[in-house]
Short mmCIF file of C-alpha atoms and ligand atoms in Angstrom, two decimals:
data_model
loop_
_atom_site.label_atom_id
_atom_site.label_comp_id
_atom_site.label_asym_id
_atom_site.label_seq_id
_atom_site.Cartn_x
_atom_site.Cartn_y
_atom_site.Cartn_z
CA MET A 174 239.65 36.87 109.63
CA LYS A 175 236.85 34.83 111.11
CA HIS A 176 237.02 31.93 113.54
CA LEU A 177 234.25 29.50 114.45
CA ILE A 178 234.29 28.99 118.21
CA ASP A 179 230.58 29.07 118.97
CA VAL A 180 227.74 28.30 116.58
CA LEU A 181 226.38 31.79 117.36
CA ASP A 182 229.47 33.23 115.65
CA LEU A 183 227.43 32.55 112.49
CA THR A 184 224.24 34.47 111.71
CA PRO A 185 221.18 32.49 110.58
CA ASN A 186 221.82 33.87 107.08
CA GLU A 187 225.38 32.60 107.10
CA ILE A 188 224.13 29.19 108.26
CA GLU A 189 221.60 29.16 105.45
CA ASP A 190 224.38 29.96 102.96
CA LEU A 191 226.51 27.11 104.34
CA ILE A 192 223.58 24.69 104.06
CA ASN A 193 222.98 25.79 100.46
CA THR A 194 226.66 25.47 99.57
CA ALA A 195 226.81 21.99 101.15
CA LYS A 196 223.81 20.93 99.08
CA GLU A 197 225.43 22.32 95.92
CA ILE A 198 228.61 20.40 96.67
CA MET A 199 226.61 17.18 97.17
CA LYS A 200 225.08 17.62 93.73
CA GLU A 201 228.36 18.06 91.94
CA PRO A 202 231.38 17.30 94.16
CA SER A 203 233.83 17.18 91.27
CA ALA A 204 233.27 20.87 90.54
CA TYR A 205 234.86 21.67 93.92
CA SER A 206 237.87 19.39 93.65
CA GLN A 207 240.39 22.20 93.11
CA VAL A 208 238.98 25.18 95.03
CA CYS A 209 241.41 24.80 97.95
CA GLN A 210 244.43 23.83 95.89
CA GLY A 211 247.64 24.70 97.71
CA LYS A 212 245.85 25.28 101.04
CA LYS A 213 246.57 23.33 104.22
CA LEU A 214 244.28 22.35 107.07
CA ALA A 215 245.84 21.47 110.43
CA THR A 216 243.81 19.16 112.66
CA LEU A 217 244.95 19.53 116.27
CA PHE A 218 243.07 16.87 118.22
CA PHE A 219 243.90 16.68 121.92
CA GLU A 220 240.94 14.31 122.43
CA PRO A 221 239.69 11.19 120.59
CA SER A 222 237.61 11.55 117.46
CA THR A 223 236.58 9.54 114.44
CA ARG A 224 233.95 11.47 112.49
CA THR A 225 234.95 15.01 113.25
CA ARG A 226 238.62 14.66 112.44
CA LEU A 227 238.23 12.33 109.47
CA SER A 228 235.37 14.32 107.97
CA PHE A 229 237.44 17.52 108.27
CA GLU A 230 240.35 15.76 106.59
CA ALA A 231 238.19 14.20 103.87
CA ALA A 232 236.55 17.60 103.33
CA MET A 233 239.91 19.30 102.78
CA TYR A 234 241.16 16.55 100.45
CA GLU A 235 237.98 16.74 98.40
CA LEU A 236 238.50 20.48 98.00
CA GLY A 237 241.96 19.80 96.58
CA GLY A 238 243.82 20.90 99.73
CA HIS A 239 246.26 19.19 102.09
CA VAL A 240 246.05 18.08 105.69
CA LEU A 241 248.54 17.91 108.55
CA GLY A 242 248.13 17.47 112.27
CA PHE A 243 247.95 15.10 115.21
CA SER A 244 245.18 12.95 116.63
CA GLU A 245 246.20 12.70 120.28
CA ALA A 246 247.81 15.02 122.77
CA ALA A 247 250.42 12.34 123.54
CA SER A 248 251.96 12.67 120.08
CA SER A 249 252.19 16.47 120.21
CA SER A 250 254.40 18.76 122.28
CA ALA A 251 251.49 19.14 124.71
CA ALA A 252 253.01 15.98 126.22
CA LYS A 253 256.15 18.04 126.93
CA GLY A 254 254.13 20.78 128.58
CA GLU A 255 253.66 23.18 125.68
CA SER A 256 250.72 25.57 126.07
CA VAL A 257 247.86 25.63 123.60
CA SER A 258 248.66 29.24 122.75
CA ASP A 259 252.26 28.40 121.79
CA THR A 260 251.17 25.36 119.77
CA VAL A 261 248.69 27.43 117.81
CA ARG A 262 251.06 30.32 117.23
CA VAL A 263 253.47 27.91 115.61
CA VAL A 264 250.95 25.84 113.68
CA SER A 265 249.35 28.93 112.21
CA ALA A 266 252.68 29.50 110.45
CA TYR A 267 252.38 26.05 108.82
CA ALA A 268 248.69 25.91 107.90
CA ASP A 269 245.99 28.12 106.37
CA ILE A 270 243.21 26.94 108.67
CA ILE A 271 243.05 24.99 111.93
CA ALA A 272 240.47 22.64 113.45
CA MET A 273 241.07 22.05 117.16
CA ARG A 274 239.48 19.66 119.67
CA HIS A 275 240.44 19.96 123.32
CA PRO A 276 239.21 18.47 126.61
CA LYS A 277 239.27 21.88 128.31
CA GLU A 278 236.28 24.15 127.86
CA GLY A 279 237.37 27.39 126.24
CA ALA A 280 240.73 26.14 124.92
CA PRO A 281 239.84 26.79 121.25
CA LEU A 282 238.68 30.30 122.15
CA VAL A 283 242.01 31.04 123.82
CA ALA A 284 243.83 29.45 120.88
CA SER A 285 241.95 31.65 118.40
CA MET A 286 243.42 34.72 120.11
CA TYR A 287 246.90 33.53 119.17
CA SER A 288 246.13 32.11 115.75
CA GLU A 289 247.06 33.95 112.59
CA VAL A 290 244.69 31.80 110.54
CA PRO A 291 240.98 30.90 110.96
CA LEU A 292 240.48 28.46 113.82
CA ILE A 293 237.52 26.11 114.19
CA ASN A 294 236.37 24.64 117.49
CA ALA A 295 236.00 20.91 116.83
CA GLY A 296 234.67 20.29 120.36
CA ASP A 297 235.79 21.76 123.70
CA GLY A 298 235.21 19.58 126.76
CA GLY A 299 231.57 19.43 127.83
CA HIS A 300 230.92 22.87 126.35
CA ASN A 301 230.30 23.31 122.62
CA HIS A 302 230.64 21.56 119.28
CA PRO A 303 229.60 24.02 116.56
CA THR A 304 230.52 21.95 113.49
CA GLN A 305 228.46 19.03 114.78
CA THR A 306 225.58 21.48 115.04
CA LEU A 307 226.09 22.61 111.44
CA THR A 308 225.94 18.94 110.49
CA ASP A 309 222.74 18.56 112.51
CA LEU A 310 221.15 21.63 110.92
CA LEU A 311 221.99 20.43 107.41
CA THR A 312 220.49 17.04 108.30
CA ILE A 313 217.30 18.55 109.72
CA HIS A 314 217.01 20.81 106.68
CA LYS A 315 217.46 17.90 104.28
CA GLU A 316 215.02 15.66 106.15
CA PHE A 317 212.26 18.23 106.79
CA GLY A 318 212.91 20.98 104.23
CA ARG A 319 212.90 23.57 107.02
CA LEU A 320 214.44 24.53 110.36
CA ASP A 321 211.38 26.10 111.97
CA GLY A 322 208.16 24.72 113.42
CA LEU A 323 209.77 21.61 114.90
CA THR A 324 209.57 19.80 118.23
CA ILE A 325 213.02 18.62 119.12
CA GLY A 326 213.62 16.00 121.77
CA CYS A 327 217.15 15.75 123.13
CA CYS A 328 217.74 12.57 125.08
CA GLY A 329 220.57 11.22 127.21
CA ASP A 330 223.45 13.13 128.75
CA LEU A 331 222.31 16.72 128.46
CA LYS A 332 224.73 17.85 131.15
CA PHE A 333 228.04 16.93 129.56
CA GLY A 334 226.87 16.50 125.95
CA ARG A 335 228.41 19.43 124.11
CA THR A 336 226.57 18.65 120.87
CA VAL A 337 223.24 19.26 122.63
CA HIS A 338 224.43 22.55 124.09
CA SER A 339 225.36 23.93 120.66
CA LEU A 340 222.22 22.52 119.08
CA LEU A 341 219.96 24.23 121.63
CA HIS A 342 221.65 27.59 120.99
CA ALA A 343 221.36 27.21 117.24
CA MET A 344 217.76 25.96 117.10
CA ALA A 345 216.56 28.58 119.57
CA ARG A 346 216.93 31.18 116.82
CA TYR A 347 214.24 29.62 114.59
CA LYS A 348 210.49 30.17 114.87
CA ASN A 349 208.06 27.86 116.66
CA ILE A 350 210.62 25.52 118.08
CA LYS A 351 209.79 23.39 121.07
CA PHE A 352 212.41 21.50 123.05
CA VAL A 353 211.70 18.36 125.04
CA LEU A 354 214.71 17.64 127.24
CA ILE A 355 214.79 13.98 128.25
CA SER A 356 217.42 12.94 130.78
CA PRO A 357 218.00 11.40 134.19
CA GLU A 358 217.81 14.00 137.01
CA GLU A 359 221.61 14.04 137.37
CA LEU A 360 222.20 14.68 133.68
CA ARG A 361 219.80 17.59 133.07
CA VAL A 362 221.03 20.54 130.99
CA PRO A 363 223.44 22.71 132.98
CA GLU A 364 221.92 25.51 135.05
CA TYR A 365 223.69 28.19 132.98
CA LEU A 366 221.94 26.98 129.84
CA ARG A 367 218.55 26.82 131.52
CA LYS A 368 218.93 30.36 132.89
CA GLU A 369 220.81 32.09 130.10
CA LEU A 370 219.08 30.49 127.15
CA LEU A 371 215.86 28.58 127.85
CA ILE A 372 214.35 30.90 130.46
CA LYS A 373 215.93 34.20 129.39
CA LYS A 374 214.85 33.79 125.77
CA GLY A 375 211.38 32.58 126.83
CA LEU A 376 211.72 29.35 124.86
CA ASP A 377 209.07 26.68 124.78
CA TYR A 378 210.65 23.73 126.59
CA GLU A 379 209.88 20.92 128.97
CA GLU A 380 212.12 18.63 130.96
CA THR A 381 211.23 15.01 131.58
CA THR A 382 212.82 11.71 132.52
CA ASN A 383 210.41 9.72 130.37
CA LEU A 384 211.36 8.93 126.76
CA GLU A 385 208.26 6.83 126.03
CA SER A 386 205.80 9.57 126.89
CA ALA A 387 207.77 12.18 124.93
CA LEU A 388 208.16 10.13 121.75
CA PRO A 389 204.70 10.57 120.15
CA GLY A 390 205.01 14.38 120.07
CA LEU A 391 208.49 14.64 118.55
CA ASP A 392 209.68 15.60 115.07
CA VAL A 393 213.34 15.08 115.91
CA LEU A 394 214.76 12.74 118.54
CA TYR A 395 218.39 13.67 119.15
CA MET A 396 219.94 10.75 121.05
CA THR A 397 223.28 11.10 122.84
CA ARG A 398 225.62 8.78 124.69
CA VAL A 399 226.44 9.22 128.36
CA GLN A 400 229.80 11.02 128.31
CA ARG A 401 231.93 8.61 130.32
CA GLU A 402 235.12 10.67 130.05
CA ARG A 403 233.51 13.63 131.83
CA PHE A 404 232.33 11.70 134.90
CA PHE A 405 234.11 12.04 138.20
CA ASN A 406 233.52 8.43 139.17
CA GLU A 407 232.95 5.22 137.28
CA GLN A 408 230.08 4.06 139.57
CA ASP A 409 227.93 7.00 138.53
CA TYR A 410 228.68 6.30 134.88
CA ILE A 411 227.75 2.63 135.23
CA ARG A 412 224.51 3.51 137.02
CA LEU A 413 223.48 6.04 134.37
CA LYS A 414 224.88 4.70 131.13
CA ASP A 415 221.85 2.67 130.10
CA SER A 416 219.19 5.14 131.24
CA TYR A 417 217.73 5.19 127.73
CA VAL A 418 217.85 2.59 125.01
CA LEU A 419 215.88 3.30 121.86
CA THR A 420 214.39 0.05 120.56
CA LYS A 421 212.04 -1.00 117.79
CA GLU A 422 209.20 -1.16 120.35
CA LYS A 423 209.81 2.42 121.42
CA MET A 424 210.05 3.56 117.79
CA ALA A 425 206.50 2.24 117.36
CA LEU A 426 205.31 4.97 119.75
CA ALA A 427 206.56 7.74 117.44
CA GLY A 428 204.98 9.22 114.34
CA PRO A 429 205.96 8.41 110.73
CA GLU A 430 207.69 11.77 110.29
CA LEU A 431 210.04 11.35 113.27
CA ARG A 432 213.74 11.52 112.50
CA VAL A 433 216.30 10.06 114.88
CA LEU A 434 219.61 11.88 114.97
CA HIS A 435 222.72 10.99 116.96
CA PRO A 436 226.13 12.70 116.68
CA LEU A 437 227.72 9.25 117.16
CA PRO A 438 229.60 7.36 118.52
CA ARG A 439 226.70 5.21 119.75
CA VAL A 440 227.36 2.99 122.70
CA ASN A 441 224.14 1.31 123.82
CA GLU A 442 221.51 4.02 123.52
CA ILE A 443 220.11 3.00 120.12
CA SER A 444 219.68 -0.70 119.52
CA MET A 445 221.01 -1.86 116.16
CA GLU A 446 217.60 -3.05 114.98
CA VAL A 447 216.56 0.63 114.75
CA ASP A 448 219.19 1.23 112.02
CA GLU A 449 216.91 -0.34 109.40
CA ASP A 450 214.05 2.04 110.21
CA PRO A 451 213.86 4.77 107.53
CA ARG A 452 213.33 7.27 110.35
CA ALA A 453 216.86 6.57 111.61
CA ALA A 454 218.85 9.44 110.10
CA TYR A 455 222.14 9.16 112.01
CA PHE A 456 224.23 7.56 109.30
CA ARG A 457 222.92 10.06 106.75
CA GLN A 458 223.81 12.73 109.32
CA ALA A 459 227.41 11.49 109.60
CA LYS A 460 227.71 11.67 105.82
CA ASN A 461 226.38 15.24 105.78
CA GLY A 462 229.19 16.21 108.16
CA LYS A 463 231.78 16.09 105.41
CA TYR A 464 229.82 18.35 103.06
CA ILE A 465 228.99 21.03 105.61
CA ARG A 466 232.67 21.09 106.64
CA MET A 467 233.64 21.54 102.99
CA ALA A 468 231.30 24.53 102.85
CA LEU A 469 232.71 25.89 106.12
CA ILE A 470 236.35 25.55 105.07
CA MET A 471 235.55 27.39 101.82
CA LYS A 472 233.80 30.17 103.70
CA LEU A 473 236.56 30.68 106.29
CA LEU A 474 239.28 30.59 103.63
CA GLY A 475 237.28 32.98 101.49
CA VAL A 476 237.32 30.76 98.42
CA SER A 477 234.39 30.18 96.09
CA LEU A 478 233.63 28.13 93.05
CA GLU A 479 233.23 31.27 90.98
CA GLY A 480 236.59 32.60 92.14
CA LYS A 481 238.29 29.51 90.75
CA LYS A 482 236.58 29.55 87.38
C1 NCD B 246 230.42 13.93 119.68
C2 NCD B 246 231.45 14.70 120.43
O1 NCD B 246 232.65 14.52 120.22
O2 NCD B 246 231.04 15.52 121.25
N1 NCD B 246 230.96 13.18 118.64
C3 NCD B 246 231.10 13.75 117.41
O3 NCD B 246 231.86 14.68 117.25
N2 NCD B 246 230.34 13.30 116.42
C4 NCD B 246 229.50 13.15 120.53
C5 NCD B 246 230.07 12.21 121.52
O4 NCD B 246 231.28 12.02 121.62
O5 NCD B 246 229.26 11.61 122.23
#
């Protein structure tokens, strides 16, 4: 049995297979409408979510399966003091696969040790978000036709933004990747990532506070919101929340091949006028999330189109 806790739990070959399967599903979704018949996905969300939870649920429905779960800790027995390990032990008797989001870093990893079915980390605190990264990789692959030879700018809250942490780990495995890390001083990537990944692996990266000067050299601009819920005080959030706002004027500094990604939700960091720019890929990205999750559910449940024919 395989869980997905960290994006590095998947080899580059497995990621390539998932991307290919997702693209196959997009071509002919109806062919997949029964592959998970009789299977149940439990979504255990102890933290707010729109895209991740709903795309997981839509993915399971489109594969012919069923969905159960909760969307806030307050409506689960966590509110009565139940531990994550007990919750998962019980839910794994009701469902065939689990997607879990939790505000505590490492909670899905602990949960996976007690789960009798495959468990997917749907975001753990300020740590990781592997299925968002799969969505990002599918998007980059669809937009550029490759995952190597790209300069990737990550902009915003690189300290608490879990999607960036997983993306850096995943992209670091491809050839000729350069990272440009754009953030206020206080929101730079955590020290452990700089030491254990960027420096240790000898990656090509630079850190800057200046979005305008970085823009002309980028293939991908990965915008993120400042993660209000992870701040210790509201004053710091208010001071930092509008550090970067991508506008039409700033988009004019970038090349024609740039693609702007954002895991969403957007708060203020991309002005709405940018949405019309063909280089804005974030709504296409959100759509891709459902298809890559369909591919992932199939893989972890060990079902295939051929097996159902
Ligand atoms: C992200 C998350 O939850 O980390 N959202 C998502 O899953 N698409 C990004 C965010 O909340 O800023």
